[in-house]
Amino acid sequence: MKNPHERISQKDIATRAGVHITTVSLALRDSPRLPAETRTRIQALAREMGYRPDPMLTALTSYRQSTKLPIHQGTLGWIASDLQNLSTRNITLEYQPAVRDRCLELGYQLEEFHLSELSRPRLAKILKARNIQGLIFPPQGRHLTHINFDWESFSSVTFGFSLARPKLHLVTNAQYSSSRLAIRAMRKHGYRRIGYASIHSADVRTNQNFSSGFLAEQRGFRQSDQIPMLIYDETKPYGRKYYVQQFYQWLQTYKPEAILALDDDVFKAMDELKISYETCGVASLALKETATGRAGVCQNSSAIGRTAVDFLVGMMHRNERGVPAIPVQVLVSGTWVEGETLPRSVQPKAGSAS
């Protein structure tokens, strides 16, 4: 008779259920290799017996698996947007190499599919036929994109907020914190009148997280140093044609000492207007991991890509399919980078707020 103080093991459950211990292991991992009825029966028996996983044994198993060379586990699908603009292509080029590398490390291949080339039902049929159970959705070409798909058959994760429906688990930069990180670094340089500039579509596709972080920091500025944000709506009839004109008017009206920029339009406008960074510094919220000479925040896209793969593989191991009832957001911290576009380092004037 088993001591009531001893831990219930998977072997105990197997004996009670009249099955092999491997069957118990698969059932507790909710593996689709077993019939649903068998999984349900063994999981219920484990709860009844008071089974709890041994954390030390789990850690040992993970360690043993990590020391082995990965064998082929399967293929993950990279589901490219049906509309690719320059911005999303650039972001894809940042994420995809890290995603592919992490897949190889874990024993997976990454195969790319394009929504523009296949109907949704046809794509789902191909994925099922090839036993591709995990899908990665890179940033969409349109902000607030909706995708109708057979979600219940797959584990899925996406980057950022451009996919508005359905709400999937997502991995992205900690955008709100990145803005606050940048503002504090700019203040250390001595800048006090700091403006924020973005185009409307970029503000929307980042769920207003960057602009919200700026506003949170701006509340600590002196009233005289607070500058209204420039969020230019390029979807209006005049479009981007008049952006430089609007940008110049904003500069002349509010005279910022430095600008926190979400996109390249600010840098292009500065060049076109021949305004030096000594006159008005600029920090970017979207630095590439390769050196650019610009100051700002590197979003650490490689870490975001690798984290997305780890999250997705974990979902597959737990047999989590479909649209999640409670979507999870995994945020990767950004890193501040010094650069020539933010050249000044001056002491705050006497009596100014820190």
mmCIF file of N, CA, C and O in Angstrom, residues 151-213:
data_model
loop_
_atom_site.group_PDB
_atom_site.id
_atom_site.type_symbol
_atom_site.label_atom_id
_atom_site.label_comp_id
_atom_site.label_asym_id
_atom_site.label_seq_id
_atom_site.Cartn_x
_atom_site.Cartn_y
_atom_site.Cartn_z
ATOM 1 N N TRP A 151 -8.903 28.511 -38.053
ATOM 2 C CA TRP A 151 -7.979 28.669 -36.919
ATOM 3 C C TRP A 151 -7.971 27.454 -35.996
ATOM 4 O O TRP A 151 -6.943 27.142 -35.380
ATOM 5 N N GLU A 152 -9.098 26.759 -35.880
ATOM 6 C CA GLU A 152 -9.223 25.676 -34.896
ATOM 7 C C GLU A 152 -8.279 24.510 -35.165
ATOM 8 O O GLU A 152 -8.020 23.706 -34.272
ATOM 9 N N SER A 153 -7.738 24.420 -36.362
ATOM 10 C CA SER A 153 -6.859 23.297 -36.707
ATOM 11 C C SER A 153 -5.389 23.586 -36.437
ATOM 12 O O SER A 153 -4.548 22.696 -36.606
ATOM 13 N N PHE A 154 -5.068 24.824 -35.993
ATOM 14 C CA PHE A 154 -3.665 25.219 -35.916
ATOM 15 C C PHE A 154 -3.342 25.967 -34.625
ATOM 16 O O PHE A 154 -4.201 26.572 -34.000
ATOM 17 N N SER A 155 -2.056 25.915 -34.264
ATOM 18 C CA SER A 155 -1.497 26.795 -33.232
ATOM 19 C C SER A 155 -0.911 27.998 -33.963
ATOM 20 O O SER A 155 -0.166 27.821 -34.930
ATOM 21 N N SER A 156 -1.241 29.203 -33.506
ATOM 22 C CA SER A 156 -0.841 30.398 -34.259
ATOM 23 C C SER A 156 -0.340 31.492 -33.333
ATOM 24 O O SER A 156 -0.819 31.645 -32.209
ATOM 25 N N VAL A 157 0.620 32.253 -33.849
ATOM 26 C CA VAL A 157 1.139 33.411 -33.125
ATOM 27 C C VAL A 157 1.429 34.499 -34.153
ATOM 28 O O VAL A 157 1.700 34.202 -35.321
ATOM 29 N N THR A 158 1.340 35.754 -33.742
ATOM 30 C CA THR A 158 1.576 36.858 -34.667
ATOM 31 C C THR A 158 2.523 37.873 -34.060
ATOM 32 O O THR A 158 2.807 37.836 -32.854
ATOM 33 N N PHE A 159 3.020 38.751 -34.908
ATOM 34 C CA PHE A 159 3.875 39.851 -34.467
ATOM 35 C C PHE A 159 3.053 41.137 -34.443
ATOM 36 O O PHE A 159 2.382 41.462 -35.426
ATOM 37 N N GLY A 160 3.133 41.878 -33.354
ATOM 38 C CA GLY A 160 2.532 43.210 -33.313
ATOM 39 C C GLY A 160 1.016 43.198 -33.325
ATOM 40 O O GLY A 160 0.365 42.186 -33.085
ATOM 41 N N PHE A 161 0.446 44.381 -33.656
ATOM 42 C CA PHE A 161 -0.985 44.618 -33.495
ATOM 43 C C PHE A 161 -1.718 44.839 -34.810
ATOM 44 O O PHE A 161 -2.884 45.207 -34.799
ATOM 45 N N SER A 162 -1.048 44.631 -35.963
ATOM 46 C CA SER A 162 -1.710 44.934 -37.234
ATOM 47 C C SER A 162 -2.818 43.941 -37.556
ATOM 48 O O SER A 162 -3.737 44.264 -38.324
ATOM 49 N N LEU A 163 -2.768 42.730 -37.008
ATOM 50 C CA LEU A 163 -3.867 41.771 -37.172
ATOM 51 C C LEU A 163 -4.897 42.053 -36.080
ATOM 52 O O LEU A 163 -4.702 41.692 -34.921
ATOM 53 N N ALA A 164 -5.982 42.700 -36.467
ATOM 54 C CA ALA A 164 -6.990 43.112 -35.479
ATOM 55 C C ALA A 164 -7.956 41.990 -35.123
ATOM 56 O O ALA A 164 -8.431 41.910 -33.990
ATOM 57 N N ARG A 165 -8.245 41.106 -36.098
ATOM 58 C CA ARG A 165 -9.181 40.017 -35.839
ATOM 59 C C ARG A 165 -8.768 38.805 -36.641
ATOM 60 O O ARG A 165 -8.496 38.950 -37.852
ATOM 61 N N PRO A 166 -8.681 37.635 -36.016
ATOM 62 C CA PRO A 166 -8.934 37.388 -34.588
ATOM 63 C C PRO A 166 -7.775 37.861 -33.716
ATOM 64 O O PRO A 166 -6.687 38.144 -34.219
ATOM 65 N N LYS A 167 -8.025 37.909 -32.420
ATOM 66 C CA LYS A 167 -6.990 38.266 -31.465
ATOM 67 C C LYS A 167 -6.181 37.011 -31.136
ATOM 68 O O LYS A 167 -6.647 36.129 -30.417
ATOM 69 N N LEU A 168 -4.977 36.941 -31.679
ATOM 70 C CA LEU A 168 -4.094 35.805 -31.418
ATOM 71 C C LEU A 168 -3.070 36.176 -30.348
ATOM 72 O O LEU A 168 -2.905 37.351 -30.005
ATOM 73 N N HIS A 169 -2.372 35.173 -29.823
ATOM 74 C CA HIS A 169 -1.205 35.453 -28.994
ATOM 75 C C HIS A 169 -0.209 36.229 -29.855
ATOM 76 O O HIS A 169 -0.051 35.940 -31.046
ATOM 77 N N LEU A 170 0.453 37.196 -29.275
ATOM 78 C CA LEU A 170 1.374 37.999 -30.080
ATOM 79 C C LEU A 170 2.676 38.251 -29.337
ATOM 80 O O LEU A 170 2.729 38.218 -28.103
ATOM 81 N N VAL A 171 3.712 38.500 -30.115
ATOM 82 C CA VAL A 171 5.026 38.867 -29.587
ATOM 83 C C VAL A 171 5.423 40.168 -30.271
ATOM 84 O O VAL A 171 5.284 40.300 -31.489
ATOM 85 N N THR A 172 5.901 41.127 -29.503
ATOM 86 C CA THR A 172 6.311 42.400 -30.081
ATOM 87 C C THR A 172 7.255 43.121 -29.132
ATOM 88 O O THR A 172 7.525 42.652 -28.018
ATOM 89 N N ASN A 173 7.764 44.236 -29.583
ATOM 90 C CA ASN A 173 8.571 45.085 -28.719
ATOM 91 C C ASN A 173 7.703 45.690 -27.615
ATOM 92 O O ASN A 173 6.513 45.939 -27.824
ATOM 93 N N ALA A 174 8.293 45.950 -26.477
ATOM 94 C CA ALA A 174 7.592 46.635 -25.387
ATOM 95 C C ALA A 174 7.515 48.116 -25.754
ATOM 96 O O ALA A 174 8.285 48.951 -25.278
ATOM 97 N N GLN A 175 6.570 48.445 -26.624
ATOM 98 C CA GLN A 175 6.535 49.732 -27.291
ATOM 99 C C GLN A 175 6.319 50.899 -26.326
ATOM 100 O O GLN A 175 6.981 51.947 -26.439
ATOM 101 N N TYR A 176 5.407 50.743 -25.413
ATOM 102 C CA TYR A 176 5.144 51.799 -24.428
ATOM 103 C C TYR A 176 6.418 52.101 -23.624
ATOM 104 O O TYR A 176 6.821 53.254 -23.462
ATOM 105 N N SER A 177 7.085 51.052 -23.172
ATOM 106 C CA SER A 177 8.310 51.217 -22.387
ATOM 107 C C SER A 177 9.443 51.782 -23.248
ATOM 108 O O SER A 177 10.285 52.529 -22.745
ATOM 109 N N SER A 178 9.459 51.444 -24.546
ATOM 110 C CA SER A 178 10.506 51.956 -25.428
ATOM 111 C C SER A 178 10.443 53.471 -25.548
ATOM 112 O O SER A 178 11.473 54.154 -25.559
ATOM 113 N N SER A 179 9.229 54.006 -25.647
ATOM 114 C CA SER A 179 9.089 55.470 -25.706
ATOM 115 C C SER A 179 9.597 56.122 -24.431
ATOM 116 O O SER A 179 10.301 57.140 -24.470
ATOM 117 N N ARG A 180 9.265 55.547 -23.317
ATOM 118 C CA ARG A 180 9.697 56.123 -22.039
ATOM 119 C C ARG A 180 11.217 56.031 -21.891
ATOM 120 O O ARG A 180 11.859 56.961 -21.389
ATOM 121 N N LEU A 181 11.776 54.909 -22.350
ATOM 122 C CA LEU A 181 13.231 54.745 -22.341
ATOM 123 C C LEU A 181 13.892 55.832 -23.182
ATOM 124 O O LEU A 181 14.892 56.448 -22.771
ATOM 125 N N ALA A 182 13.342 56.090 -24.370
ATOM 126 C CA ALA A 182 13.920 57.085 -25.271
ATOM 127 C C ALA A 182 13.830 58.492 -24.688
ATOM 128 O O ALA A 182 14.811 59.254 -24.727
ATOM 129 N N ILE A 183 12.680 58.842 -24.158
ATOM 130 C CA ILE A 183 12.510 60.192 -23.601
ATOM 131 C C ILE A 183 13.489 60.427 -22.456
ATOM 132 O O ILE A 183 14.132 61.493 -22.358
ATOM 133 N N ARG A 184 13.669 59.447 -21.613
ATOM 134 C CA ARG A 184 14.578 59.627 -20.475
ATOM 135 C C ARG A 184 16.022 59.771 -20.949
ATOM 136 O O ARG A 184 16.789 60.540 -20.378
ATOM 137 N N ALA A 185 16.385 59.030 -22.012
ATOM 138 C CA ALA A 185 17.730 59.173 -22.567
ATOM 139 C C ALA A 185 17.908 60.552 -23.191
ATOM 140 O O ALA A 185 18.970 61.188 -23.039
ATOM 141 N N MET A 186 16.890 61.046 -23.873
ATOM 142 C CA MET A 186 16.961 62.374 -24.492
ATOM 143 C C MET A 186 17.056 63.472 -23.435
ATOM 144 O O MET A 186 17.776 64.457 -23.595
ATOM 145 N N ARG A 187 16.358 63.282 -22.344
ATOM 146 C CA ARG A 187 16.424 64.263 -21.246
ATOM 147 C C ARG A 187 17.824 64.284 -20.625
ATOM 148 O O ARG A 187 18.329 65.342 -20.229
ATOM 149 N N LYS A 188 18.451 63.118 -20.571
ATOM 150 C CA LYS A 188 19.816 63.076 -20.033
ATOM 151 C C LYS A 188 20.790 63.836 -20.928
ATOM 152 O O LYS A 188 21.816 64.318 -20.458
ATOM 153 N N HIS A 189 20.472 63.909 -22.209
ATOM 154 C CA HIS A 189 21.287 64.702 -23.129
ATOM 155 C C HIS A 189 21.080 66.197 -22.916
ATOM 156 O O HIS A 189 21.808 67.005 -23.494
ATOM 157 N N GLY A 190 20.095 66.556 -22.146
ATOM 158 C CA GLY A 190 19.835 67.967 -21.883
ATOM 159 C C GLY A 190 18.663 68.542 -22.647
ATOM 160 O O GLY A 190 18.313 69.707 -22.462
ATOM 161 N N TYR A 191 18.018 67.757 -23.501
ATOM 162 C CA TYR A 191 16.871 68.256 -24.256
ATOM 163 C C TYR A 191 15.658 68.377 -23.340
ATOM 164 O O TYR A 191 15.389 67.484 -22.531
ATOM 165 N N ARG A 192 14.922 69.472 -23.486
ATOM 166 C CA ARG A 192 13.747 69.700 -22.657
ATOM 167 C C ARG A 192 12.468 69.813 -23.496
ATOM 168 O O ARG A 192 11.454 69.260 -23.138
ATOM 169 N N ARG A 193 12.514 70.530 -24.583
ATOM 170 C CA ARG A 193 11.341 70.641 -25.457
ATOM 171 C C ARG A 193 11.421 69.506 -26.488
ATOM 172 O O ARG A 193 12.046 69.635 -27.543
ATOM 173 N N ILE A 194 10.778 68.402 -26.144
ATOM 174 C CA ILE A 194 10.839 67.192 -26.978
ATOM 175 C C ILE A 194 9.474 66.962 -27.616
ATOM 176 O O ILE A 194 8.455 66.883 -26.924
ATOM 177 N N GLY A 195 9.457 66.865 -28.939
ATOM 178 C CA GLY A 195 8.219 66.581 -29.658
ATOM 179 C C GLY A 195 8.139 65.131 -30.086
ATOM 180 O O GLY A 195 9.128 64.394 -30.052
ATOM 181 N N TYR A 196 6.948 64.729 -30.500
ATOM 182 C CA TYR A 196 6.714 63.365 -30.986
ATOM 183 C C TYR A 196 6.045 63.461 -32.348
ATOM 184 O O TYR A 196 5.052 64.179 -32.515
ATOM 185 N N ALA A 197 6.559 62.726 -33.340
ATOM 186 C CA ALA A 197 5.997 62.774 -34.692
ATOM 187 C C ALA A 197 5.829 61.376 -35.264
ATOM 188 O O ALA A 197 6.715 60.526 -35.137
ATOM 189 N N SER A 198 4.695 61.157 -35.898
ATOM 190 C CA SER A 198 4.411 59.876 -36.544
ATOM 191 C C SER A 198 3.350 60.101 -37.609
ATOM 192 O O SER A 198 2.666 61.121 -37.624
ATOM 193 N N ILE A 199 3.212 59.130 -38.516
ATOM 194 C CA ILE A 199 2.072 59.138 -39.426
ATOM 195 C C ILE A 199 0.952 58.317 -38.785
ATOM 196 O O ILE A 199 1.192 57.431 -37.955
ATOM 197 N N HIS A 200 -0.272 58.603 -39.182
ATOM 198 C CA HIS A 200 -1.444 58.004 -38.539
ATOM 199 C C HIS A 200 -1.439 56.480 -38.622
ATOM 200 O O HIS A 200 -1.722 55.790 -37.629
ATOM 201 N N SER A 201 -1.127 55.927 -39.798
ATOM 202 C CA SER A 201 -1.187 54.468 -39.961
ATOM 203 C C SER A 201 -0.184 53.766 -39.052
ATOM 204 O O SER A 201 -0.482 52.698 -38.488
ATOM 205 N N ALA A 202 1.006 54.350 -38.867
ATOM 206 C CA ALA A 202 1.998 53.746 -37.976
ATOM 207 C C ALA A 202 1.535 53.822 -36.530
ATOM 208 O O ALA A 202 1.760 52.891 -35.737
ATOM 209 N N ASP A 203 0.872 54.901 -36.166
ATOM 210 C CA ASP A 203 0.354 55.048 -34.803
ATOM 211 C C ASP A 203 -0.728 54.007 -34.522
ATOM 212 O O ASP A 203 -0.764 53.408 -33.449
ATOM 213 N N VAL A 204 -1.586 53.780 -35.521
ATOM 214 C CA VAL A 204 -2.677 52.813 -35.342
ATOM 215 C C VAL A 204 -2.140 51.389 -35.288
ATOM 216 O O VAL A 204 -2.544 50.588 -34.437
ATOM 217 N N ARG A 205 -1.207 51.035 -36.198
ATOM 218 C CA ARG A 205 -0.739 49.654 -36.275
ATOM 219 C C ARG A 205 0.100 49.269 -35.059
ATOM 220 O O ARG A 205 0.368 48.086 -34.828
ATOM 221 N N THR A 206 0.553 50.245 -34.262
ATOM 222 C CA THR A 206 1.270 49.954 -33.015
ATOM 223 C C THR A 206 0.358 50.140 -31.798
ATOM 224 O O THR A 206 0.835 50.220 -30.674
ATOM 225 N N ASN A 207 -0.965 50.202 -32.074
ATOM 226 C CA ASN A 207 -1.955 50.273 -31.000
ATOM 227 C C ASN A 207 -1.760 51.501 -30.111
ATOM 228 O O ASN A 207 -2.084 51.478 -28.934
ATOM 229 N N GLN A 208 -1.195 52.570 -30.672
ATOM 230 C CA GLN A 208 -0.907 53.820 -29.963
ATOM 231 C C GLN A 208 -0.003 53.618 -28.743
ATOM 232 O O GLN A 208 0.033 54.459 -27.837
ATOM 233 N N ASN A 209 0.741 52.538 -28.712
ATOM 234 C CA ASN A 209 1.591 52.272 -27.556
ATOM 235 C C ASN A 209 2.766 53.246 -27.469
ATOM 236 O O ASN A 209 3.112 53.725 -26.383
ATOM 237 N N PHE A 210 3.403 53.528 -28.610
ATOM 238 C CA PHE A 210 4.536 54.448 -28.594
ATOM 239 C C PHE A 210 4.089 55.855 -28.197
ATOM 240 O O PHE A 210 4.715 56.503 -27.357
ATOM 241 N N SER A 211 3.013 56.326 -28.807
ATOM 242 C CA SER A 211 2.544 57.676 -28.491
ATOM 243 C C SER A 211 2.051 57.765 -27.051
ATOM 244 O O SER A 211 2.223 58.798 -26.385
ATOM 245 N N SER A 212 1.474 56.675 -26.530
ATOM 246 C CA SER A 212 1.025 56.674 -25.128
ATOM 247 C C SER A 212 2.206 56.771 -24.170
ATOM 248 O O SER A 212 2.137 57.454 -23.146
ATOM 249 N N GLY A 213 3.296 56.077 -24.500
ATOM 250 C CA GLY A 213 4.493 56.169 -23.668
ATOM 251 C C GLY A 213 5.064 57.570 -23.658
ATOM 252 O O GLY A 213 5.512 58.076 -22.613
#
